[in-house]
Amino acid sequence: MRVCRSLAEFQILRKAIPPVKNVGLVPTMGALHRGHLSLMELAKSQCDIVISTIFVNPTQFGPNEDLSKYPRQEIEDIKKLEQSKHVDYLLLPTVEDVYPKGFSTFVNVEGIDEQKEAKSRPGHFRGVTTVVSKLFNMTQPQKAYFGAKDAMQCIVIKKMVRDLNIPIEIVIGQTLREPDGLAMSSRNVYLSEQDRKISTILYKSLSAAEQLWNLGKGSHCEVHTSASNLVQEILKVLSQEPSVLVDYISVGSRADGSELSIVDYHEGAIISLAVKLGTTRLIDNIELLPK
Amino acid sequence: MRVCRSLAEFQILRKAIPPVKNVGLVPTMGALHRGHLSLMELAKSQCDIVISTIFVNPTQFGPNEDLSKYPRQEIEDIKKLEQSKHVDYLLLPTVEDVYPKGFSTFVNVEGIDEQKEAKSRPGHFRGVTTVVSKLFNMTQPQKAYFGAKDAMQCIVIKKMVRDLNIPIEIVIGQTLREPDGLAMSSRNVYLSEQDRKISTILYKSLSAAEQLWNLGKGSHCEVHTSASNLVQEILKVLSQEPSVLVDYISVGSRADGSELSIVDYHEGAIISLAVKLGTTRLIDNIELLPK
């Protein structure tokens, strides 16, 4: 694996990759876990060359968010990638490389402000779409890989690609979970031992809503259920752990993430949620598959 | 020349162009004049394959601008391109191709609101950068060609390309003028016979300012001049034609278009102006070259 710490150096290497090669990109913010590695494995199984990037992107963090304390563990990350053998090029650009003096161009998917994750993190997705556009242009892949755990991110990036005719296929890799159900996330390291145990309640609550969904879906007489039924089921489970502070529970369209009040059993939905546990914000989601 | 009226059809043709070929793009809004054709000739001299597009882009017109009456003359345009033999593929996408239902992603160069052309046409450059991004992605050229007449457009597109790491070289072709000095523009057809004569005053005024600039530049004791000196010189000339209503006169940085109050003889500037003549808005500019 070739490790590049400067964009200029990387651009020379990128130009040397023959155009016939199928290139896959796995952009990350580092602090790599098995979820990331599974995306790289998927990329390697579908592409000739896999490029990964590690860049903690300042423009997607709000002023009161965890940019400065976001886990940075470059040396361990590189070791993991070397061992996994799925990645051919690792680009670690500097903030000055990505946002040089005078930078002021943004890519923005408009009209998503009412979606709950977007509302909870104003400006977040604008930062994501901007940096992802830049990484796409820097690396020029045929395919790019993102994890399903960031459900709205996947929807927003797919929409940007469609709207701007970006000639890249977006591939979503499934959420990897710890044995007790917690979705893998770089932010899990923030959790105290106590909160780590409590955190399993997130997936339990989503699974309870899924069970309720499957029950209704199996019935012959019902065609839809109300979003609030599903939300109540989740809240019932989460209430077992009073230290879990709910930021939002969203029942959204699988197509565009827009909030649903009625969920058709033939359409399905994505239930996503964000909670605060201690000082840590955790998100998770589950896809309710249609009939 | 292959003429494509659908994006889907064009995408198949684009994929068939071998990656070793050097592709040039000349995006236009049609109503082609010799200025456009000179860009295509330049493109053909530098590239293996030239793609041109004709698309009157609704998102770059303000609500009170001339979108509906903008000259459309597809058949004449195609004839001109066939005769010139500089273009290999002509894409004429439909509005629905470019902005399908649900479209909502914009590319925006921020921080240019104080520049006079941007201030005069709010939202214009956001429409330009968005459609140009889309055309870049649709056609995937190595080089793209724009005319110097739209001075601020050239600056904004170059900035977008730099900021977003778009792997395309922007080539600016010089403004072509009628024998009497009027800059060629698709909007010139709007002018009455009387106004067509009057319109020559624009280039006369810019040339007068250039003369003044060259005079100062030649002097050994001066290092700079004030922008208002140059503006006064232009106004003096324009005042000979009272039917010419000045929208703005801008003395801007050659690097980023920002307004200058002092112009260094070692830095130069771009003087650009917009006027209303009858119901027609005309723009023109001249580059003041540094010592």
PDB file of C-alpha atoms in Angstrom, chain A:
ATOM      1  CA  MET A   1       0.000   0.000   0.000  1.00  0.00           C
ATOM      2  CA  ARG A   2       1.312   3.369  -1.037  1.00  0.00           C
ATOM      3  CA  VAL A   3       0.772   6.038   1.634  1.00  0.00           C
ATOM      4  CA  CYS A   4       0.538   9.645   0.386  1.00  0.00           C
ATOM      5  CA  ARG A   5       0.501  12.559   2.744  1.00  0.00           C
ATOM      6  CA  SER A   6       0.309  15.216   0.069  1.00  0.00           C
ATOM      7  CA  LEU A   7      -2.226  15.766  -2.644  1.00  0.00           C
ATOM      8  CA  ALA A   8       0.415  16.828  -5.178  1.00  0.00           C
ATOM      9  CA  GLU A   9       2.263  13.530  -4.692  1.00  0.00           C
ATOM     10  CA  PHE A  10      -0.972  11.577  -4.954  1.00  0.00           C
ATOM     11  CA  GLN A  11      -2.007  13.302  -8.187  1.00  0.00           C
ATOM     12  CA  ILE A  12       1.165  12.068  -9.886  1.00  0.00           C
ATOM     13  CA  LEU A  13       0.456   8.515  -8.754  1.00  0.00           C
ATOM     14  CA  ARG A  14      -3.196   8.745  -9.813  1.00  0.00           C
ATOM     15  CA  LYS A  15      -2.192   9.822 -13.312  1.00  0.00           C
ATOM     16  CA  ALA A  16       0.020   6.747 -13.601  1.00  0.00           C
ATOM     17  CA  ILE A  17      -2.929   4.363 -13.060  1.00  0.00           C
ATOM     18  CA  PRO A  18      -3.929   3.144 -16.541  1.00  0.00           C
ATOM     19  CA  PRO A  19      -7.431   4.301 -17.532  1.00  0.00           C
ATOM     20  CA  VAL A  20      -8.534   0.715 -18.187  1.00  0.00           C
ATOM     21  CA  LYS A  21      -8.240  -0.045 -14.465  1.00  0.00           C
ATOM     22  CA  ASN A  22     -11.426  -0.066 -12.413  1.00  0.00           C
ATOM     23  CA  VAL A  23     -10.831   2.211  -9.425  1.00  0.00           C
ATOM     24  CA  GLY A  24     -12.784   2.092  -6.162  1.00  0.00           C
ATOM     25  CA  LEU A  25     -12.726   4.799  -3.484  1.00  0.00           C
ATOM     26  CA  VAL A  26     -13.376   4.306   0.218  1.00  0.00           C
ATOM     27  CA  PRO A  27     -13.339   7.743   1.874  1.00  0.00           C
ATOM     28  CA  THR A  28     -13.010   7.683   5.664  1.00  0.00           C
ATOM     29  CA  MET A  29     -12.272   9.963   8.596  1.00  0.00           C
ATOM     30  CA  GLY A  30      -9.873   7.375  10.009  1.00  0.00           C
ATOM     31  CA  ALA A  31     -10.134   5.704  13.451  1.00  0.00           C
ATOM     32  CA  LEU A  32     -10.812   2.638  11.361  1.00  0.00           C
ATOM     33  CA  HIS A  33     -12.914  -0.250  12.619  1.00  0.00           C
ATOM     34  CA  ARG A  34     -14.148  -3.449  11.022  1.00  0.00           C
ATOM     35  CA  GLY A  35     -16.997  -1.550   9.375  1.00  0.00           C
ATOM     36  CA  HIS A  36     -14.496   0.474   7.368  1.00  0.00           C
ATOM     37  CA  LEU A  37     -12.415  -2.605   6.586  1.00  0.00           C
ATOM     38  CA  SER A  38     -15.486  -4.441   5.293  1.00  0.00           C
ATOM     39  CA  LEU A  39     -16.055  -1.573   2.824  1.00  0.00           C
ATOM     40  CA  MET A  40     -12.477  -1.879   1.625  1.00  0.00           C
ATOM     41  CA  GLU A  41     -12.841  -5.632   1.262  1.00  0.00           C
ATOM     42  CA  LEU A  42     -16.007  -5.085  -0.768  1.00  0.00           C
ATOM     43  CA  ALA A  43     -14.198  -2.488  -2.907  1.00  0.00           C
ATOM     44  CA  LYS A  44     -11.289  -4.845  -3.532  1.00  0.00           C
ATOM     45  CA  SER A  45     -13.677  -7.604  -4.596  1.00  0.00           C
ATOM     46  CA  GLN A  46     -15.229  -5.292  -7.223  1.00  0.00           C
ATOM     47  CA  CYS A  47     -12.307  -3.106  -8.409  1.00  0.00           C
ATOM     48  CA  ASP A  48      -8.755  -3.466  -9.732  1.00  0.00           C
ATOM     49  CA  ILE A  49      -7.409  -0.648  -7.592  1.00  0.00           C
ATOM     50  CA  VAL A  50      -8.688   0.562  -4.220  1.00  0.00           C
ATOM     51  CA  ILE A  51      -7.944   4.067  -3.026  1.00  0.00           C
ATOM     52  CA  SER A  52      -8.824   5.001   0.524  1.00  0.00           C
ATOM     53  CA  THR A  53      -8.627   8.411   2.122  1.00  0.00           C
ATOM     54  CA  ILE A  54      -8.354   9.476   5.743  1.00  0.00           C
ATOM     55  CA  PHE A  55      -9.438  13.046   6.297  1.00  0.00           C
ATOM     56  CA  VAL A  56     -11.232  14.466   9.324  1.00  0.00           C
ATOM     57  CA  ASN A  57     -13.256  17.026   7.409  1.00  0.00           C
ATOM     58  CA  PRO A  58     -13.712  20.267   9.381  1.00  0.00           C
ATOM     59  CA  THR A  59     -16.571  21.592   7.222  1.00  0.00           C
ATOM     60  CA  GLN A  60     -18.926  18.804   8.269  1.00  0.00           C
ATOM     61  CA  PHE A  61     -18.562  19.498  11.994  1.00  0.00           C
ATOM     62  CA  GLY A  62     -20.762  22.101  13.666  1.00  0.00           C
ATOM     63  CA  PRO A  63     -19.221  24.690  16.011  1.00  0.00           C
ATOM     64  CA  ASN A  64     -20.281  22.684  19.089  1.00  0.00           C
ATOM     65  CA  GLU A  65     -19.361  19.295  17.713  1.00  0.00           C
ATOM     66  CA  ASP A  66     -16.375  17.020  18.319  1.00  0.00           C
ATOM     67  CA  LEU A  67     -13.929  18.079  15.569  1.00  0.00           C
ATOM     68  CA  SER A  68     -10.991  18.670  17.896  1.00  0.00           C
ATOM     69  CA  LYS A  69     -11.457  15.499  19.918  1.00  0.00           C
ATOM     70  CA  TYR A  70     -12.454  13.255  17.009  1.00  0.00           C
ATOM     71  CA  PRO A  71     -10.217  10.164  17.357  1.00  0.00           C
ATOM     72  CA  ARG A  72      -7.041  10.372  15.269  1.00  0.00           C
ATOM     73  CA  GLN A  73      -4.925   7.242  15.144  1.00  0.00           C
ATOM     74  CA  GLU A  74      -3.077   7.339  11.878  1.00  0.00           C
ATOM     75  CA  ILE A  75      -0.369   4.858  12.769  1.00  0.00           C
ATOM     76  CA  GLU A  76      -2.815   2.180  13.900  1.00  0.00           C
ATOM     77  CA  ASP A  77      -4.986   2.920  10.851  1.00  0.00           C
ATOM     78  CA  ILE A  78      -2.099   2.422   8.453  1.00  0.00           C
ATOM     79  CA  LYS A  79      -1.159  -0.813  10.224  1.00  0.00           C
ATOM     80  CA  LYS A  80      -4.714  -2.137   9.882  1.00  0.00           C
ATOM     81  CA  LEU A  81      -4.809  -1.268   6.208  1.00  0.00           C
ATOM     82  CA  GLU A  82      -1.400  -2.821   5.547  1.00  0.00           C
ATOM     83  CA  GLN A  83      -2.571  -6.018   7.216  1.00  0.00           C
ATOM     84  CA  SER A  84      -5.931  -6.179   5.458  1.00  0.00           C
ATOM     85  CA  LYS A  85      -4.271  -5.868   2.017  1.00  0.00           C
ATOM     86  CA  HIS A  86      -7.429  -4.438   0.445  1.00  0.00           C
ATOM     87  CA  VAL A  87      -6.107  -0.935  -0.202  1.00  0.00           C
ATOM     88  CA  ASP A  88      -3.569   0.050  -2.872  1.00  0.00           C
ATOM     89  CA  TYR A  89      -3.302   3.789  -2.209  1.00  0.00           C
ATOM     90  CA  LEU A  90      -3.979   5.632   1.023  1.00  0.00           C
ATOM     91  CA  LEU A  91      -4.282   9.397   0.741  1.00  0.00           C
ATOM     92  CA  LEU A  92      -4.049  11.464   3.930  1.00  0.00           C
ATOM     93  CA  PRO A  93      -4.369  15.026   2.685  1.00  0.00           C
ATOM     94  CA  THR A  94      -3.719  17.948   4.993  1.00  0.00           C
ATOM     95  CA  VAL A  95      -6.429  20.477   5.822  1.00  0.00           C
ATOM     96  CA  GLU A  96      -4.439  23.021   3.745  1.00  0.00           C
ATOM     97  CA  ASP A  97      -4.460  20.603   0.799  1.00  0.00           C
ATOM     98  CA  VAL A  98      -8.222  20.232   0.919  1.00  0.00           C
ATOM     99  CA  TYR A  99      -9.143  23.780   1.939  1.00  0.00           C
ATOM    100  CA  PRO A 100      -6.396  26.091   0.706  1.00  0.00           C
ATOM    101  CA  LYS A 101      -6.512  29.808   1.455  1.00  0.00           C
ATOM    102  CA  GLY A 102      -9.370  31.455  -0.428  1.00  0.00           C
ATOM    103  CA  PHE A 103     -11.420  28.261  -0.736  1.00  0.00           C
ATOM    104  CA  SER A 104     -15.133  29.146  -1.016  1.00  0.00           C
ATOM    105  CA  THR A 105     -16.979  26.719  -3.325  1.00  0.00           C
ATOM    106  CA  PHE A 106     -19.608  24.441  -1.832  1.00  0.00           C
ATOM    107  CA  VAL A 107     -21.807  21.670  -3.166  1.00  0.00           C
ATOM    108  CA  ASN A 108     -25.170  21.615  -1.454  1.00  0.00           C
ATOM    109  CA  VAL A 109     -28.152  19.301  -1.705  1.00  0.00           C
ATOM    110  CA  GLU A 110     -31.013  21.678  -1.007  1.00  0.00           C
ATOM    111  CA  GLY A 111     -34.462  20.899   0.348  1.00  0.00           C
ATOM    112  CA  ILE A 112     -33.395  18.386   3.005  1.00  0.00           C
ATOM    113  CA  ASP A 113     -33.496  20.806   5.918  1.00  0.00           C
ATOM    114  CA  GLU A 114     -36.595  19.190   7.395  1.00  0.00           C
ATOM    115  CA  GLN A 115     -35.003  15.750   7.508  1.00  0.00           C
ATOM    116  CA  LYS A 116     -34.181  15.061  11.143  1.00  0.00           C
ATOM    117  CA  GLU A 117     -30.434  14.317  10.871  1.00  0.00           C
ATOM    118  CA  ALA A 118     -30.002  17.440   8.701  1.00  0.00           C
ATOM    119  CA  LYS A 119     -32.001  19.503  11.199  1.00  0.00           C
ATOM    120  CA  SER A 120     -29.985  18.122  14.090  1.00  0.00           C
ATOM    121  CA  ARG A 121     -26.652  19.024  12.410  1.00  0.00           C
ATOM    122  CA  PRO A 122     -27.083  22.255  10.414  1.00  0.00           C
ATOM    123  CA  GLY A 123     -24.481  22.533   7.662  1.00  0.00           C
ATOM    124  CA  HIS A 124     -23.272  18.975   8.186  1.00  0.00           C
ATOM    125  CA  PHE A 125     -24.383  17.579   4.842  1.00  0.00           C
ATOM    126  CA  ARG A 126     -23.118  20.626   2.951  1.00  0.00           C
ATOM    127  CA  GLY A 127     -19.688  19.826   4.399  1.00  0.00           C
ATOM    128  CA  VAL A 128     -20.075  16.162   3.482  1.00  0.00           C
ATOM    129  CA  THR A 129     -21.181  16.744  -0.118  1.00  0.00           C
ATOM    130  CA  THR A 130     -18.451  19.331  -0.642  1.00  0.00           C
ATOM    131  CA  VAL A 131     -15.619  17.148   0.626  1.00  0.00           C
ATOM    132  CA  VAL A 132     -16.963  14.053  -1.106  1.00  0.00           C
ATOM    133  CA  SER A 133     -17.120  15.993  -4.402  1.00  0.00           C
ATOM    134  CA  LYS A 134     -13.523  17.032  -3.887  1.00  0.00           C
ATOM    135  CA  LEU A 135     -12.378  13.511  -3.005  1.00  0.00           C
ATOM    136  CA  PHE A 136     -14.219  12.172  -6.067  1.00  0.00           C
ATOM    137  CA  ASN A 137     -12.378  14.665  -8.275  1.00  0.00           C
ATOM    138  CA  MET A 138      -9.020  13.968  -6.629  1.00  0.00           C
ATOM    139  CA  THR A 139      -9.301  10.198  -6.989  1.00  0.00           C
ATOM    140  CA  GLN A 140     -11.602   9.779 -10.038  1.00  0.00           C
ATOM    141  CA  PRO A 141     -13.013   6.376  -9.138  1.00  0.00           C
ATOM    142  CA  GLN A 142     -15.634   4.336 -11.003  1.00  0.00           C
ATOM    143  CA  LYS A 143     -17.187   3.229  -7.710  1.00  0.00           C
ATOM    144  CA  ALA A 144     -17.267   4.754  -4.229  1.00  0.00           C
ATOM    145  CA  TYR A 145     -18.161   2.974  -1.014  1.00  0.00           C
ATOM    146  CA  PHE A 146     -20.091   4.274   1.981  1.00  0.00           C
ATOM    147  CA  GLY A 147     -21.437   2.563   5.089  1.00  0.00           C
ATOM    148  CA  ALA A 148     -25.182   2.122   5.660  1.00  0.00           C
ATOM    149  CA  LYS A 149     -24.816   3.281   9.274  1.00  0.00           C
ATOM    150  CA  ASP A 150     -24.868   6.876   8.039  1.00  0.00           C
ATOM    151  CA  ALA A 151     -28.244   6.394   6.406  1.00  0.00           C
ATOM    152  CA  MET A 152     -28.983   9.993   5.497  1.00  0.00           C
ATOM    153  CA  GLN A 153     -25.410  10.501   4.277  1.00  0.00           C
ATOM    154  CA  CYS A 154     -25.934   7.627   1.832  1.00  0.00           C
ATOM    155  CA  ILE A 155     -29.189   9.162   0.591  1.00  0.00           C
ATOM    156  CA  VAL A 156     -27.682  12.655   0.250  1.00  0.00           C
ATOM    157  CA  ILE A 157     -24.586  11.431  -1.610  1.00  0.00           C
ATOM    158  CA  LYS A 158     -26.674   9.325  -3.988  1.00  0.00           C
ATOM    159  CA  LYS A 159     -28.857  12.360  -4.647  1.00  0.00           C
ATOM    160  CA  MET A 160     -25.836  14.600  -5.297  1.00  0.00           C
ATOM    161  CA  VAL A 161     -24.406  12.033  -7.731  1.00  0.00           C
ATOM    162  CA  ARG A 162     -27.731  11.789  -9.576  1.00  0.00           C
ATOM    163  CA  ASP A 163     -28.377  15.559  -9.607  1.00  0.00           C
ATOM    164  CA  LEU A 164     -24.873  16.497 -10.800  1.00  0.00           C
ATOM    165  CA  ASN A 165     -24.437  13.570 -13.242  1.00  0.00           C
ATOM    166  CA  ILE A 166     -21.308  12.429 -11.413  1.00  0.00           C
ATOM    167  CA  PRO A 167     -20.089   9.350 -13.320  1.00  0.00           C
ATOM    168  CA  ILE A 168     -19.501   7.250 -10.208  1.00  0.00           C
ATOM    169  CA  GLU A 169     -21.490   4.300  -8.869  1.00  0.00           C
ATOM    170  CA  ILE A 170     -22.264   4.593  -5.171  1.00  0.00           C
ATOM    171  CA  VAL A 171     -22.069   1.274  -3.324  1.00  0.00           C
ATOM    172  CA  ILE A 172     -23.467   1.008   0.198  1.00  0.00           C
ATOM    173  CA  GLY A 173     -21.911  -1.542   2.551  1.00  0.00           C
ATOM    174  CA  GLN A 174     -24.016  -2.894   5.415  1.00  0.00           C
ATOM    175  CA  THR A 175     -23.603  -1.756   8.997  1.00  0.00           C
ATOM    176  CA  LEU A 176     -21.281  -3.973  11.009  1.00  0.00           C
ATOM    177  CA  ARG A 177     -22.236  -4.558  14.626  1.00  0.00           C
ATOM    178  CA  GLU A 178     -20.480  -5.640  17.788  1.00  0.00           C
ATOM    179  CA  PRO A 179     -21.642  -9.053  19.084  1.00  0.00           C
ATOM    180  CA  ASP A 180     -24.063  -7.282  21.447  1.00  0.00           C
ATOM    181  CA  GLY A 181     -25.630  -5.300  18.573  1.00  0.00           C
ATOM    182  CA  LEU A 182     -23.960  -1.876  18.888  1.00  0.00           C
ATOM    183  CA  ALA A 183     -23.255  -0.458  15.429  1.00  0.00           C
ATOM    184  CA  MET A 184     -19.527  -0.035  14.886  1.00  0.00           C
ATOM    185  CA  SER A 185     -18.494   3.608  14.932  1.00  0.00           C
ATOM    186  CA  SER A 186     -15.308   5.554  15.474  1.00  0.00           C
ATOM    187  CA  ARG A 187     -17.175   7.478  18.157  1.00  0.00           C
ATOM    188  CA  ASN A 188     -17.774   4.351  20.282  1.00  0.00           C
ATOM    189  CA  VAL A 189     -14.361   4.871  21.892  1.00  0.00           C
ATOM    190  CA  TYR A 190     -15.816   7.928  23.628  1.00  0.00           C
ATOM    191  CA  LEU A 191     -18.192   5.738  25.683  1.00  0.00           C
ATOM    192  CA  SER A 192     -17.495   4.999  29.337  1.00  0.00           C
ATOM    193  CA  GLU A 193     -17.629   1.326  30.294  1.00  0.00           C
ATOM    194  CA  GLN A 194     -21.053   1.911  31.817  1.00  0.00           C
ATOM    195  CA  ASP A 195     -22.392   3.768  28.769  1.00  0.00           C
ATOM    196  CA  ARG A 196     -20.951   1.123  26.454  1.00  0.00           C
ATOM    197  CA  LYS A 197     -23.246  -1.409  28.126  1.00  0.00           C
ATOM    198  CA  ILE A 198     -26.227   0.907  27.981  1.00  0.00           C
ATOM    199  CA  SER A 199     -25.592   1.659  24.288  1.00  0.00           C
ATOM    200  CA  THR A 200     -26.870  -1.770  23.241  1.00  0.00           C
ATOM    201  CA  ILE A 201     -30.365  -0.422  23.853  1.00  0.00           C
ATOM    202  CA  LEU A 202     -30.241   1.440  20.515  1.00  0.00           C
ATOM    203  CA  TYR A 203     -30.190  -1.648  18.362  1.00  0.00           C
ATOM    204  CA  LYS A 204     -32.620  -3.409  20.726  1.00  0.00           C
ATOM    205  CA  SER A 205     -35.111  -0.601  20.217  1.00  0.00           C
ATOM    206  CA  LEU A 206     -34.693  -0.645  16.420  1.00  0.00           C
ATOM    207  CA  SER A 207     -35.091  -4.414  16.387  1.00  0.00           C
ATOM    208  CA  ALA A 208     -38.301  -4.132  18.404  1.00  0.00           C
ATOM    209  CA  ALA A 209     -39.687  -1.704  15.816  1.00  0.00           C
ATOM    210  CA  GLU A 210     -38.638  -4.088  13.055  1.00  0.00           C
ATOM    211  CA  GLN A 211     -40.467  -6.944  14.754  1.00  0.00           C
ATOM    212  CA  LEU A 212     -43.598  -4.829  14.964  1.00  0.00           C
ATOM    213  CA  TRP A 213     -43.178  -3.979  11.272  1.00  0.00           C
ATOM    214  CA  ASN A 214     -42.769  -7.621  10.281  1.00  0.00           C
ATOM    215  CA  LEU A 215     -45.849  -8.559  12.267  1.00  0.00           C
ATOM    216  CA  GLY A 216     -47.976  -5.971  10.458  1.00  0.00           C
ATOM    217  CA  LYS A 217     -46.403  -6.796   7.103  1.00  0.00           C
ATOM    218  CA  GLY A 218     -47.325 -10.469   7.585  1.00  0.00           C
ATOM    219  CA  SER A 219     -50.970  -9.656   8.191  1.00  0.00           C
ATOM    220  CA  HIS A 220     -53.293  -9.919   5.199  1.00  0.00           C
ATOM    221  CA  CYS A 221     -55.655  -7.121   6.138  1.00  0.00           C
ATOM    222  CA  GLU A 222     -53.244  -4.223   6.735  1.00  0.00           C
ATOM    223  CA  VAL A 223     -51.664  -2.104   3.974  1.00  0.00           C
ATOM    224  CA  HIS A 224     -49.815   0.410   6.102  1.00  0.00           C
ATOM    225  CA  THR A 225     -48.872   1.376   9.631  1.00  0.00           C
ATOM    226  CA  SER A 226     -48.374   4.759  11.218  1.00  0.00           C
ATOM    227  CA  ALA A 227     -44.873   6.060  11.822  1.00  0.00           C
ATOM    228  CA  SER A 228     -45.880   7.002  15.350  1.00  0.00           C
ATOM    229  CA  ASN A 229     -46.629   3.333  16.160  1.00  0.00           C
ATOM    230  CA  LEU A 230     -43.037   2.492  15.260  1.00  0.00           C
ATOM    231  CA  VAL A 231     -41.649   5.489  17.131  1.00  0.00           C
ATOM    232  CA  GLN A 232     -43.676   4.575  20.262  1.00  0.00           C
ATOM    233  CA  GLU A 233     -42.258   1.058  20.171  1.00  0.00           C
ATOM    234  CA  ILE A 234     -38.706   2.455  20.073  1.00  0.00           C
ATOM    235  CA  LEU A 235     -39.382   4.944  22.854  1.00  0.00           C
ATOM    236  CA  LYS A 236     -40.842   2.143  24.998  1.00  0.00           C
ATOM    237  CA  VAL A 237     -37.572   0.226  24.761  1.00  0.00           C
ATOM    238  CA  LEU A 238     -35.299   3.278  25.119  1.00  0.00           C
ATOM    239  CA  SER A 239     -37.193   4.387  28.245  1.00  0.00           C
ATOM    240  CA  GLN A 240     -35.625   1.416  30.042  1.00  0.00           C
ATOM    241  CA  GLU A 241     -32.385   3.420  30.036  1.00  0.00           C
ATOM    242  CA  PRO A 242     -33.125   6.927  31.326  1.00  0.00           C
ATOM    243  CA  SER A 243     -29.553   8.130  30.647  1.00  0.00           C
ATOM    244  CA  VAL A 244     -30.200   7.768  26.906  1.00  0.00           C
ATOM    245  CA  LEU A 245     -31.347  11.190  25.721  1.00  0.00           C
ATOM    246  CA  VAL A 246     -33.180  10.991  22.415  1.00  0.00           C
ATOM    247  CA  ASP A 247     -32.179  13.602  19.842  1.00  0.00           C
ATOM    248  CA  TYR A 248     -34.624  12.304  17.222  1.00  0.00           C
ATOM    249  CA  ILE A 249     -36.298   9.209  15.878  1.00  0.00           C
ATOM    250  CA  SER A 250     -36.969   9.465  12.172  1.00  0.00           C
ATOM    251  CA  VAL A 251     -39.173   7.269  10.021  1.00  0.00           C
ATOM    252  CA  GLY A 252     -38.017   8.223   6.564  1.00  0.00           C
ATOM    253  CA  SER A 253     -38.524   7.318   2.947  1.00  0.00           C
ATOM    254  CA  ARG A 254     -36.032   4.750   1.634  1.00  0.00           C
ATOM    255  CA  ALA A 255     -35.783   6.810  -1.549  1.00  0.00           C
ATOM    256  CA  ASP A 256     -35.046  10.297  -0.271  1.00  0.00           C
ATOM    257  CA  GLY A 257     -35.056  10.236   3.531  1.00  0.00           C
ATOM    258  CA  SER A 258     -38.094  12.515   3.768  1.00  0.00           C
ATOM    259  CA  GLU A 259     -40.118  12.063   6.940  1.00  0.00           C
ATOM    260  CA  LEU A 260     -43.110   9.719   6.675  1.00  0.00           C
ATOM    261  CA  SER A 261     -46.230   9.734   8.833  1.00  0.00           C
ATOM    262  CA  ILE A 262     -47.747   6.621   7.209  1.00  0.00           C
ATOM    263  CA  VAL A 263     -45.557   3.701   6.109  1.00  0.00           C
ATOM    264  CA  ASP A 264     -46.867   1.505   3.330  1.00  0.00           C
ATOM    265  CA  TYR A 265     -45.981  -2.170   3.741  1.00  0.00           C
ATOM    266  CA  HIS A 266     -45.203  -2.260   0.034  1.00  0.00           C
ATOM    267  CA  GLU A 267     -42.745   0.624   0.315  1.00  0.00           C
ATOM    268  CA  GLY A 268     -40.849   0.120   3.552  1.00  0.00           C
ATOM    269  CA  ALA A 269     -38.905   2.820   5.382  1.00  0.00           C
ATOM    270  CA  ILE A 270     -35.694   3.567   7.189  1.00  0.00           C
ATOM    271  CA  ILE A 271     -35.959   4.168  10.904  1.00  0.00           C
ATOM    272  CA  SER A 272     -32.984   6.160  12.079  1.00  0.00           C
ATOM    273  CA  LEU A 273     -32.259   7.623  15.444  1.00  0.00           C
ATOM    274  CA  ALA A 274     -29.731   9.773  17.239  1.00  0.00           C
ATOM    275  CA  VAL A 275     -29.207   9.829  20.980  1.00  0.00           C
ATOM    276  CA  LYS A 276     -26.859  11.421  23.440  1.00  0.00           C
ATOM    277  CA  LEU A 277     -25.280   9.033  25.918  1.00  0.00           C
ATOM    278  CA  GLY A 278     -23.064  10.947  28.320  1.00  0.00           C
ATOM    279  CA  THR A 279     -21.259  13.376  26.018  1.00  0.00           C
ATOM    280  CA  THR A 280     -21.362  11.007  23.048  1.00  0.00           C
ATOM    281  CA  ARG A 281     -23.775  11.297  20.146  1.00  0.00           C
ATOM    282  CA  LEU A 282     -24.650   7.931  18.666  1.00  0.00           C
ATOM    283  CA  ILE A 283     -26.681   7.205  15.542  1.00  0.00           C
ATOM    284  CA  ASP A 284     -28.086   3.974  14.203  1.00  0.00           C
ATOM    285  CA  ASN A 285     -30.767   2.849  11.785  1.00  0.00           C
ATOM    286  CA  ILE A 286     -32.639  -0.122  10.464  1.00  0.00           C
ATOM    287  CA  GLU A 287     -34.220  -0.613   7.081  1.00  0.00           C
ATOM    288  CA  LEU A 288     -37.796  -1.863   7.149  1.00  0.00           C
ATOM    289  CA  LEU A 289     -38.017  -3.947   4.002  1.00  0.00           C
ATOM    290  CA  PRO A 290     -41.205  -3.865   1.975  1.00  0.00           C
ATOM    291  CA  LYS A 291     -43.487  -6.814   1.223  1.00  0.00           C
TER     292      LYS A 291
END
